[in-house]
Amino acid sequence: MPESYHTPPALYARLFRKICRDELFEELHGDLMEEFHLNSEEQGVKKARSLYKKEVIKLIRPSVIKRSQKLKHQLNNTTMFRNYTKVAFRSLAKNKLFTFINITGLAIGMSVGLLIVNLVFDALKFDQFHTKKDRIYRVLTTPKRVGFRWDETATAPNLLGLKMKEELPGVEEVVRIRRRFSGRIKKEDGSLFTQGIYADDNFFKVFSFDLKQGNPTEALANPFSIILTETLAETLMPGENAMGKLLTIPDRGEFLVTGIVADPPVHSHVKFDVIVSFNTVAPLEQQGSIYEASTDWEDFSSSYVYFLLEEGQNLENVQAWLDKAGEEIYEPYENLTTTFATQSITSIVPGKDLNNQIGAELIPLPIIILGAVAMMIVLSACFNYTNLSIARAMRRAKEIGVRKMVGSSRKQIFNQFTVETVMVTVIAVFFSAMLFAVIKPLFITSIPRIDLIMQFETPPVLYAYFLLFAVFIGLIAGLFPALFFSRIKPLAALRSGSSMKLFSRVNIRKALIVVQFSISILFLITMNVVSKQYRYSMAYEMGFEKENILNITLNGNDAQRLTTELEKIPEINKISASSMLLGTGAVNRTILKNPQTNDSLYNSYISATPDFFDIHGLELLAGEIYEPRQPEESLNKMVVNEEFLRFQGYESPQDILGEAFYINTSLVTVVGVIRDFNFQYLEEPINPLMLFESPPSLNFLNLTVQGQDYVNTIDKIEKAWEKVDEDAALQARFLDAELEEVNGFLLIFVRVFGFLGIVAASIACLGLLGMAVFNAESRTKEIGVRKAVGANVGHLIMILSKSFMKLIGLAGVFGGLVAYFLLEKVVLAQTYYHVNVGILEVLSAALLLFGLAILAVGSQTWKAARANPVDSLRYE
Amino acid sequence: MKGTHLGEFQEIILLTILVLDDDAYGVTIKREINQRVKRSISRGALHTALTRLEEKGFITSEQAEGSPERGGRPKRYYTVSNRGIEAIQEAKALRDQLWSQIPKLRLQHPYAG
C-alpha cells in the first residue's frame, strides 16, 4: 500500500482545519491522524476513512470550534441585554408622560385583544370532547325545488340514513338522530316538560357522551327506551335511581329508563334532556302523535344523519356514493333534485350557516369581524407607540450616536429598541389582564344567552398565550422605531441633534394618525347607524297590534284546557291560540301544492284560532275568517295574505276566494284575504302567508288584557296556569316586550361598537395628546420668538393645532366614506327594511371625535401658547 | 470554576488515565476505554470531558513531542492531580458505604422483591 494513500479524507481534514480552534488544532489533529493510521492498519483504509469522517463530525461542538467575531458578540448578549433593560427602564422613568400614554394605550387595546383571544379559544373547543371527532361526519342536504329558494340544511332524509347503513362501504357506523322529542313526563306530583332527541342504538359508539348507567350498545335498542340526563333524573326522582323505571308521557306512551347519561357538555352542538330510541319513531308516527316523516324521501327537516368513517377510509368515496345516491333517489321526483354533502363534526360550530341546526349555531363571520376589529384596535395602540418613539428620536439620537461611536452595530441598536418595546408591552399586558378581568363579565352579561354556548373559561395556559401575544405585539410595535433608530448616522447625531433630518418620517406619522382616527370614526358611525336602525325597527308599523297582547308559552299543555280556565278571568277580553308570535322571526313552512299548475313549494304558514285576527287587528280585505275548527273536521279552510295571491298570480282578492290548494294531503279552500303585514322579523320582506287552524301546532295563547291592574291580572293568570300545569312556571310576556327582545341584538351591536369606538377613540386621543406635547415642546423656541414679535395666544393656538386638525378632518372624510360603504352595502343590506346612513350619524360621530381631539391638542397648545416668551427663549 | 461533582463518564476517564499511567494521551485514553469498557466514544466527547476535568482541577496536562505517524504534531499527556485522586476515592467510598448497607437478603435474591 503506497504511503500517500494513507491520508484521511481531504475534505474533512480541511473542514476540521477550518472550524477547529487554533490552540487545539495541533494536538487534536495529531490524535486524529494517529488514530487514523492505527485504524487503517487494523481495519483497513476504507473503514479508517469513514471513522475519521465520523470523528470530525462529532468534533463539531462548542468546546472545539472557533468562536467567530459574530459569535463573540452573541456571547456578550446577556450583558448587553442587561444594559438594554436598564437603559430602557431609565428612559421610561424619565419620560413619564410617554410611558403613561404608551402603557395605557397598549393596555386598553390589548385587553380587547385578550377578550377576543379568549372568545376564539372558547369557540374552537366545540365538539372537541368526542374521541373519534376526526372521523365523525354529518350529511348535509340541499333540496332544490323549482321556484323555491335553496338552502342547505343540516338535516337529511331519515331514509338516506337507512340506505347508508345498508349499502355504503367504508363507513363504520351510521347514526340517525331525529330532533324535537318533547313531552311531559308524569311524576308523583304533576308532570315535567322535557325535550330531547331520538337516536339509533349505536349512538354511543360514535359520540363520546358519558353514559353513567346502562349498556351503551343496548340502551337504545328497543322501542320506548329512554335515557335521561343526570340532572333530569335527579329532578324527576330525587335521591332515587331512575334506572329501570317506567315513565308515562301522555300522548306518547310508557317509556323504560335504560340509561343515565351525564349532561351534554356546554361545548356540544347537540343538547338534550332525554334520548329516546329511534325505534320509537315508527310506533309514534302510527299513533299519530308525531308527524309522519320517516318514510318520506321528501322529508328534509326532521332527522340528522351522522356517520363514523372507518379508519384509513377516504371521505371522497362517501361523497361519490352520496352524489350517485342523490341522483338516483330523486330521479322520479318532478321539480325536485337534491344534493348531499358532508360536514366534519368539528366544523359544525363554528361553521357555515345552515337551516335546521340541531343546537348551537355560530357562524365564523362575527368571530372574524370581531377579530379584525380587535386587531385594528391593538394596531392602533401600536401606532401610538411607533409614533411617539419616532417623535422622541431627537432625544435618543445622541445616545445612539455615542453607542455607535463606541462600536455598537446596527443590529445591536435594533435589538436594544426591540427589547425596550417588548418590555413596555409586557408591562402593559399585566395591566390589560386586569382590565380584561373587569370587561369579561361585562361582555358576558351584555350578550344574552351567550352562556348557553360559551363557557368563557380562562384556563391558565391562556395566560401564557397572553404573554406570547404581548411579546408579539411588542415586536410589531417596535419594528419600525427599531429600524429607524438603528439607521441613525452617528456623526450627524453627535454634531448637532437639531439639525438632523429626523422628521423625514413625518408623513408616516401623519398617516398613522389618520388611520387611527378613521378607525375610531368608523366605530362611532356604526354605533350611531345601528342604534338608528334599532329605533326604526321598534317604531316600524308592522301592520298588526302590538300593545296589550299577552302571550303564554304552552310548553306542551293543552290549549283548550288552559283557555277554559282563563276564560273565567274577567280582565281577559279575548283569547286565541297560535303557532308563532308575530314579528319574532320564527316562521313555519309547509308544502303547498297548486292543483292547477301542479307546482309544489314551501310556503309560510301560521296556525291560529279565529280570534287571532281580531286580537292582532289584522284587516280583512275580502271573504271571511274561518270558523273554529271542530275536532272531527279536517283541515279545509284558510286565509291568505295579499302577497300570496300576487305570488299565485291572482289579480284581486275576490278572485282567489273559493280556490283550493293542497297543504300536505288536505285540500284547503281560501275563504278570506287579509292585508299584508310583517309577520316575520324585519330582515325579511313580506312573504306569501297562509293562516289556518291546525291544533297540534298551537304553541302559544294570545290574550288581550283589559284594565290597568296588570299585576293582579297576571296573578290570576298564574293561578289558572297552576291548575293546568303544577310544576312548570308560567311563561307569559307582552308582545311588545317580545319584539323588543327580538330587536335586542341590534342593541348588543350598539353596545359592542360603542365600547370599541370609545376604546379606539381614547387610544387615538392618547396618541394625539402625546404628539401635541411633543410638538409644543419641540417648537418652544419658535413660539417664544413669535410671541416676542407680537403674535397673540389665539394665533399661536391656530398655528400649533392646524396640522392636527387637518389630519383629523381627513380622517373624518376617510372613515366616514368607509363607514358609509361598509354599512350601506354590507351591514344594512342584511335587513330588508332598513335605514340609510344619514348625514346626522356621520356628523355627530365626527364632531364627538373632533371635540375629543381639540381637548387633547388644545390643552397642550394652550399651555405652550401662554408660556412666557422669556422662558421659552431660554429653553435648552 | 464549575462544580466538583464527578460524572460517571468522567470517573471512567480518571480511572483510565490512572491505569495508563505515563502513557495517557488522547488516542490511548480513547482506545483503552473502547476496549475495556466496551463503549465506543468519540474523540470529541473525550475532548469535552477532558476539558471539564481540567477545569475542575482533577487532571493536569502537558504537551510533548509528537511522533512521525502524527505528522510530528505534539501530543498532550494527562495526569491525575491529587484532587482528582481524592475525588475518585470519595466516589468509591460513597459507593462502598452504600453497598455495605444493602440488606443481605436483597443481594442474595436480587429479583425477589
PDB file of N, CA and C in Angstrom, chain B residues 8-72:
ATOM      1  N   GLU B   8     -20.216   9.950  35.836  1.00  0.00           N
ATOM      2  CA  GLU B   8     -19.817   8.550  35.649  1.00  0.00           C
ATOM      3  C   GLU B   8     -18.767   8.435  34.556  1.00  0.00           C
ATOM      4  N   PHE B   9     -18.989   9.138  33.452  1.00  0.00           N
ATOM      5  CA  PHE B   9     -18.059   9.104  32.325  1.00  0.00           C
ATOM      6  C   PHE B   9     -16.715   9.685  32.733  1.00  0.00           C
ATOM      7  N   GLN B  10     -16.811  10.776  33.492  1.00  0.00           N
ATOM      8  CA  GLN B  10     -15.580  11.420  33.949  1.00  0.00           C
ATOM      9  C   GLN B  10     -14.796  10.501  34.886  1.00  0.00           C
ATOM     10  N   GLU B  11     -15.518   9.762  35.711  1.00  0.00           N
ATOM     11  CA  GLU B  11     -14.871   8.834  36.628  1.00  0.00           C
ATOM     12  C   GLU B  11     -14.091   7.786  35.840  1.00  0.00           C
ATOM     13  N   ILE B  12     -14.764   7.263  34.786  1.00  0.00           N
ATOM     14  CA  ILE B  12     -14.103   6.258  33.955  1.00  0.00           C
ATOM     15  C   ILE B  12     -12.831   6.827  33.352  1.00  0.00           C
ATOM     16  N   ILE B  13     -12.905   8.068  32.887  1.00  0.00           N
ATOM     17  CA  ILE B  13     -11.726   8.670  32.267  1.00  0.00           C
ATOM     18  C   ILE B  13     -10.598   8.819  33.280  1.00  0.00           C
ATOM     19  N   LEU B  14     -10.948   9.297  34.474  1.00  0.00           N
ATOM     20  CA  LEU B  14      -9.927   9.447  35.520  1.00  0.00           C
ATOM     21  C   LEU B  14      -9.226   8.116  35.783  1.00  0.00           C
ATOM     22  N   LEU B  15     -10.075   7.075  35.946  1.00  0.00           N
ATOM     23  CA  LEU B  15      -9.509   5.755  36.230  1.00  0.00           C
ATOM     24  C   LEU B  15      -8.631   5.285  35.081  1.00  0.00           C
ATOM     25  N   THR B  16      -9.096   5.518  33.855  1.00  0.00           N
ATOM     26  CA  THR B  16      -8.321   5.090  32.692  1.00  0.00           C
ATOM     27  C   THR B  16      -6.969   5.796  32.650  1.00  0.00           C
ATOM     28  N   ILE B  17      -6.982   7.081  32.953  1.00  0.00           N
ATOM     29  CA  ILE B  17      -5.708   7.816  32.955  1.00  0.00           C
ATOM     30  C   ILE B  17      -4.763   7.195  33.981  1.00  0.00           C
ATOM     31  N   LEU B  18      -5.326   6.873  35.151  1.00  0.00           N
ATOM     32  CA  LEU B  18      -4.501   6.250  36.180  1.00  0.00           C
ATOM     33  C   LEU B  18      -3.947   4.909  35.693  1.00  0.00           C
ATOM     34  N   VAL B  19      -4.788   4.125  35.011  1.00  0.00           N
ATOM     35  CA  VAL B  19      -4.361   2.825  34.512  1.00  0.00           C
ATOM     36  C   VAL B  19      -3.229   2.995  33.514  1.00  0.00           C
ATOM     37  N   LEU B  20      -3.389   3.998  32.634  1.00  0.00           N
ATOM     38  CA  LEU B  20      -2.394   4.188  31.578  1.00  0.00           C
ATOM     39  C   LEU B  20      -1.086   4.786  32.107  1.00  0.00           C
ATOM     40  N   ASP B  21      -1.171   5.349  33.307  1.00  0.00           N
ATOM     41  CA  ASP B  21      -0.005   5.907  33.969  1.00  0.00           C
ATOM     42  C   ASP B  21       0.721   6.939  33.111  1.00  0.00           C
ATOM     43  N   ASP B  22       1.886   6.635  32.570  1.00  0.00           N
ATOM     44  CA  ASP B  22       2.690   7.618  31.840  1.00  0.00           C
ATOM     45  C   ASP B  22       2.217   7.855  30.423  1.00  0.00           C
ATOM     46  N   ASP B  23       1.417   6.926  29.946  1.00  0.00           N
ATOM     47  CA  ASP B  23       1.110   6.949  28.515  1.00  0.00           C
ATOM     48  C   ASP B  23      -0.313   7.445  28.217  1.00  0.00           C
ATOM     49  N   ALA B  24      -0.837   8.362  29.043  1.00  0.00           N
ATOM     50  CA  ALA B  24      -2.228   8.787  28.855  1.00  0.00           C
ATOM     51  C   ALA B  24      -2.310  10.034  27.988  1.00  0.00           C
ATOM     52  N   TYR B  25      -2.631   9.848  26.728  1.00  0.00           N
ATOM     53  CA  TYR B  25      -2.959  10.980  25.882  1.00  0.00           C
ATOM     54  C   TYR B  25      -4.178  10.593  25.038  1.00  0.00           C
ATOM     55  N   GLY B  26      -4.702  11.540  24.261  1.00  0.00           N
ATOM     56  CA  GLY B  26      -5.962  11.346  23.538  1.00  0.00           C
ATOM     57  C   GLY B  26      -6.200   9.954  22.995  1.00  0.00           C
ATOM     58  N   VAL B  27      -5.289   9.509  22.108  1.00  0.00           N
ATOM     59  CA  VAL B  27      -5.523   8.254  21.406  1.00  0.00           C
ATOM     60  C   VAL B  27      -5.577   7.077  22.373  1.00  0.00           C
ATOM     61  N   THR B  28      -4.620   7.043  23.307  1.00  0.00           N
ATOM     62  CA  THR B  28      -4.567   5.879  24.196  1.00  0.00           C
ATOM     63  C   THR B  28      -5.771   5.829  25.126  1.00  0.00           C
ATOM     64  N   ILE B  29      -6.139   6.979  25.650  1.00  0.00           N
ATOM     65  CA  ILE B  29      -7.294   7.001  26.557  1.00  0.00           C
ATOM     66  C   ILE B  29      -8.519   6.479  25.823  1.00  0.00           C
ATOM     67  N   LYS B  30      -8.695   6.940  24.615  1.00  0.00           N
ATOM     68  CA  LYS B  30      -9.872   6.567  23.840  1.00  0.00           C
ATOM     69  C   LYS B  30      -9.878   5.057  23.588  1.00  0.00           C
ATOM     70  N   ARG B  31      -8.734   4.539  23.159  1.00  0.00           N
ATOM     71  CA  ARG B  31      -8.661   3.107  22.837  1.00  0.00           C
ATOM     72  C   ARG B  31      -8.885   2.252  24.078  1.00  0.00           C
ATOM     73  N   GLU B  32      -8.257   2.713  25.181  1.00  0.00           N
ATOM     74  CA  GLU B  32      -8.380   1.964  26.426  1.00  0.00           C
ATOM     75  C   GLU B  32      -9.868   1.852  26.822  1.00  0.00           C
ATOM     76  N   ILE B  33     -10.546   2.968  26.724  1.00  0.00           N
ATOM     77  CA  ILE B  33     -11.964   2.956  27.106  1.00  0.00           C
ATOM     78  C   ILE B  33     -12.763   2.085  26.143  1.00  0.00           C
ATOM     79  N   ASN B  34     -12.459   2.205  24.862  1.00  0.00           N
ATOM     80  CA  ASN B  34     -13.170   1.384  23.872  1.00  0.00           C
ATOM     81  C   ASN B  34     -13.015  -0.095  24.175  1.00  0.00           C
ATOM     82  N   GLN B  35     -11.772  -0.479  24.534  1.00  0.00           N
ATOM     83  CA  GLN B  35     -11.528  -1.905  24.769  1.00  0.00           C
ATOM     84  C   GLN B  35     -12.096  -2.382  26.090  1.00  0.00           C
ATOM     85  N   ARG B  36     -11.756  -1.644  27.159  1.00  0.00           N
ATOM     86  CA  ARG B  36     -12.108  -2.141  28.477  1.00  0.00           C
ATOM     87  C   ARG B  36     -13.589  -1.977  28.809  1.00  0.00           C
ATOM     88  N   VAL B  37     -14.100  -0.827  28.521  1.00  0.00           N
ATOM     89  CA  VAL B  37     -15.491  -0.566  28.917  1.00  0.00           C
ATOM     90  C   VAL B  37     -16.455  -0.978  27.812  1.00  0.00           C
ATOM     91  N   LYS B  38     -15.901  -1.365  26.660  1.00  0.00           N
ATOM     92  CA  LYS B  38     -16.737  -1.761  25.519  1.00  0.00           C
ATOM     93  C   LYS B  38     -17.736  -0.654  25.176  1.00  0.00           C
ATOM     94  N   ARG B  39     -17.188   0.493  25.067  1.00  0.00           N
ATOM     95  CA  ARG B  39     -18.093   1.607  24.822  1.00  0.00           C
ATOM     96  C   ARG B  39     -17.403   2.483  23.797  1.00  0.00           C
ATOM     97  N   SER B  40     -18.086   2.711  22.712  1.00  0.00           N
ATOM     98  CA  SER B  40     -17.475   3.478  21.638  1.00  0.00           C
ATOM     99  C   SER B  40     -17.672   4.968  21.906  1.00  0.00           C
ATOM    100  N   ILE B  41     -16.586   5.652  22.174  1.00  0.00           N
ATOM    101  CA  ILE B  41     -16.712   7.089  22.406  1.00  0.00           C
ATOM    102  C   ILE B  41     -15.994   7.837  21.307  1.00  0.00           C
ATOM    103  N   SER B  42     -16.420   9.057  21.066  1.00  0.00           N
ATOM    104  CA  SER B  42     -15.773   9.834  20.008  1.00  0.00           C
ATOM    105  C   SER B  42     -14.688  10.705  20.618  1.00  0.00           C
ATOM    106  N   ARG B  43     -13.788  11.132  19.775  1.00  0.00           N
ATOM    107  CA  ARG B  43     -12.716  11.998  20.253  1.00  0.00           C
ATOM    108  C   ARG B  43     -13.302  13.302  20.777  1.00  0.00           C
ATOM    109  N   GLY B  44     -14.368  13.707  20.135  1.00  0.00           N
ATOM    110  CA  GLY B  44     -14.998  14.953  20.541  1.00  0.00           C
ATOM    111  C   GLY B  44     -15.545  14.872  21.957  1.00  0.00           C
ATOM    112  N   ALA B  45     -16.262  13.772  22.247  1.00  0.00           N
ATOM    113  CA  ALA B  45     -16.827  13.598  23.574  1.00  0.00           C
ATOM    114  C   ALA B  45     -15.708  13.541  24.603  1.00  0.00           C
ATOM    115  N   LEU B  46     -14.642  12.861  24.215  1.00  0.00           N
ATOM    116  CA  LEU B  46     -13.500  12.748  25.127  1.00  0.00           C
ATOM    117  C   LEU B  46     -12.910  14.126  25.393  1.00  0.00           C
ATOM    118  N   HIS B  47     -12.794  14.908  24.328  1.00  0.00           N
ATOM    119  CA  HIS B  47     -12.216  16.235  24.475  1.00  0.00           C
ATOM    120  C   HIS B  47     -13.016  17.069  25.465  1.00  0.00           C
ATOM    121  N   THR B  48     -14.343  17.051  25.288  1.00  0.00           N
ATOM    122  CA  THR B  48     -15.194  17.827  26.177  1.00  0.00           C
ATOM    123  C   THR B  48     -14.994  17.398  27.624  1.00  0.00           C
ATOM    124  N   ALA B  49     -14.976  16.060  27.853  1.00  0.00           N
ATOM    125  CA  ALA B  49     -14.848  15.554  29.217  1.00  0.00           C
ATOM    126  C   ALA B  49     -13.496  15.944  29.811  1.00  0.00           C
ATOM    127  N   LEU B  50     -12.455  15.837  29.006  1.00  0.00           N
ATOM    128  CA  LEU B  50     -11.117  16.187  29.500  1.00  0.00           C
ATOM    129  C   LEU B  50     -11.056  17.671  29.863  1.00  0.00           C
ATOM    130  N   THR B  51     -11.659  18.492  29.020  1.00  0.00           N
ATOM    131  CA  THR B  51     -11.656  19.923  29.303  1.00  0.00           C
ATOM    132  C   THR B  51     -12.342  20.200  30.638  1.00  0.00           C
ATOM    133  N   ARG B  52     -13.501  19.546  30.819  1.00  0.00           N
ATOM    134  CA  ARG B  52     -14.234  19.733  32.070  1.00  0.00           C
ATOM    135  C   ARG B  52     -13.366  19.326  33.276  1.00  0.00           C
ATOM    136  N   LEU B  53     -12.752  18.147  33.133  1.00  0.00           N
ATOM    137  CA  LEU B  53     -11.952  17.628  34.250  1.00  0.00           C
ATOM    138  C   LEU B  53     -10.798  18.579  34.574  1.00  0.00           C
ATOM    139  N   GLU B  54     -10.233  19.143  33.525  1.00  0.00           N
ATOM    140  CA  GLU B  54      -9.129  20.052  33.740  1.00  0.00           C
ATOM    141  C   GLU B  54      -9.621  21.334  34.415  1.00  0.00           C
ATOM    142  N   GLU B  55     -10.817  21.790  33.979  1.00  0.00           N
ATOM    143  CA  GLU B  55     -11.412  22.972  34.608  1.00  0.00           C
ATOM    144  C   GLU B  55     -11.647  22.743  36.092  1.00  0.00           C
ATOM    145  N   LYS B  56     -12.063  21.512  36.412  1.00  0.00           N
ATOM    146  CA  LYS B  56     -12.345  21.196  37.816  1.00  0.00           C
ATOM    147  C   LYS B  56     -11.068  20.976  38.621  1.00  0.00           C
ATOM    148  N   GLY B  57      -9.959  20.868  37.890  1.00  0.00           N
ATOM    149  CA  GLY B  57      -8.687  20.676  38.586  1.00  0.00           C
ATOM    150  C   GLY B  57      -8.407  19.229  38.941  1.00  0.00           C
ATOM    151  N   PHE B  58      -9.102  18.304  38.317  1.00  0.00           N
ATOM    152  CA  PHE B  58      -8.876  16.891  38.620  1.00  0.00           C
ATOM    153  C   PHE B  58      -7.717  16.306  37.827  1.00  0.00           C
ATOM    154  N   ILE B  59      -7.429  16.916  36.709  1.00  0.00           N
ATOM    155  CA  ILE B  59      -6.283  16.436  35.931  1.00  0.00           C
ATOM    156  C   ILE B  59      -5.420  17.626  35.521  1.00  0.00           C
ATOM    157  N   THR B  60      -4.183  17.318  35.232  1.00  0.00           N
ATOM    158  CA  THR B  60      -3.319  18.340  34.638  1.00  0.00           C
ATOM    159  C   THR B  60      -2.808  17.785  33.324  1.00  0.00           C
ATOM    160  N   SER B  61      -2.317  18.669  32.461  1.00  0.00           N
ATOM    161  CA  SER B  61      -1.852  18.173  31.172  1.00  0.00           C
ATOM    162  C   SER B  61      -0.554  18.849  30.794  1.00  0.00           C
ATOM    163  N   GLU B  62       0.122  18.216  29.863  1.00  0.00           N
ATOM    164  CA  GLU B  62       1.436  18.697  29.477  1.00  0.00           C
ATOM    165  C   GLU B  62       1.632  18.353  28.009  1.00  0.00           C
ATOM    166  N   GLN B  63       2.191  19.266  27.259  1.00  0.00           N
ATOM    167  CA  GLN B  63       2.420  18.969  25.855  1.00  0.00           C
ATOM    168  C   GLN B  63       3.767  18.267  25.682  1.00  0.00           C
ATOM    169  N   ALA B  64       3.813  17.353  24.736  1.00  0.00           N
ATOM    170  CA  ALA B  64       5.089  16.669  24.487  1.00  0.00           C
ATOM    171  C   ALA B  64       5.300  16.530  22.998  1.00  0.00           C
ATOM    172  N   GLU B  65       6.499  16.149  22.619  1.00  0.00           N
ATOM    173  CA  GLU B  65       6.850  15.973  21.208  1.00  0.00           C
ATOM    174  C   GLU B  65       5.928  14.989  20.513  1.00  0.00           C
ATOM    175  N   GLY B  66       5.719  15.196  19.265  1.00  0.00           N
ATOM    176  CA  GLY B  66       4.882  14.275  18.514  1.00  0.00           C
ATOM    177  C   GLY B  66       5.697  13.179  17.853  1.00  0.00           C
ATOM    178  N   SER B  67       4.988  12.153  17.407  1.00  0.00           N
ATOM    179  CA  SER B  67       5.639  11.039  16.716  1.00  0.00           C
ATOM    180  C   SER B  67       5.400  11.178  15.225  1.00  0.00           C
ATOM    181  N   PRO B  68       6.155  10.414  14.396  1.00  0.00           N
ATOM    182  CA  PRO B  68       6.032  10.579  12.945  1.00  0.00           C
ATOM    183  C   PRO B  68       4.612  10.283  12.426  1.00  0.00           C
ATOM    184  N   GLU B  69       3.940   9.258  12.991  1.00  0.00           N
ATOM    185  CA  GLU B  69       2.608   8.947  12.430  1.00  0.00           C
ATOM    186  C   GLU B  69       1.615  10.072  12.671  1.00  0.00           C
ATOM    187  N   ARG B  70       1.986  10.973  13.550  1.00  0.00           N
ATOM    188  CA  ARG B  70       1.122  12.130  13.789  1.00  0.00           C
ATOM    189  C   ARG B  70       1.534  13.300  12.906  1.00  0.00           C
ATOM    190  N   GLY B  71       2.477  13.032  12.019  1.00  0.00           N
ATOM    191  CA  GLY B  71       2.974  14.132  11.198  1.00  0.00           C
ATOM    192  C   GLY B  71       3.735  15.118  12.069  1.00  0.00           C
ATOM    193  N   GLY B  72       4.330  14.619  13.144  1.00  0.00           N
ATOM    194  CA  GLY B  72       5.132  15.456  14.005  1.00  0.00           C
ATOM    195  C   GLY B  72       4.335  16.381  14.913  1.00  0.00           C
TER     196      GLY B  72
END
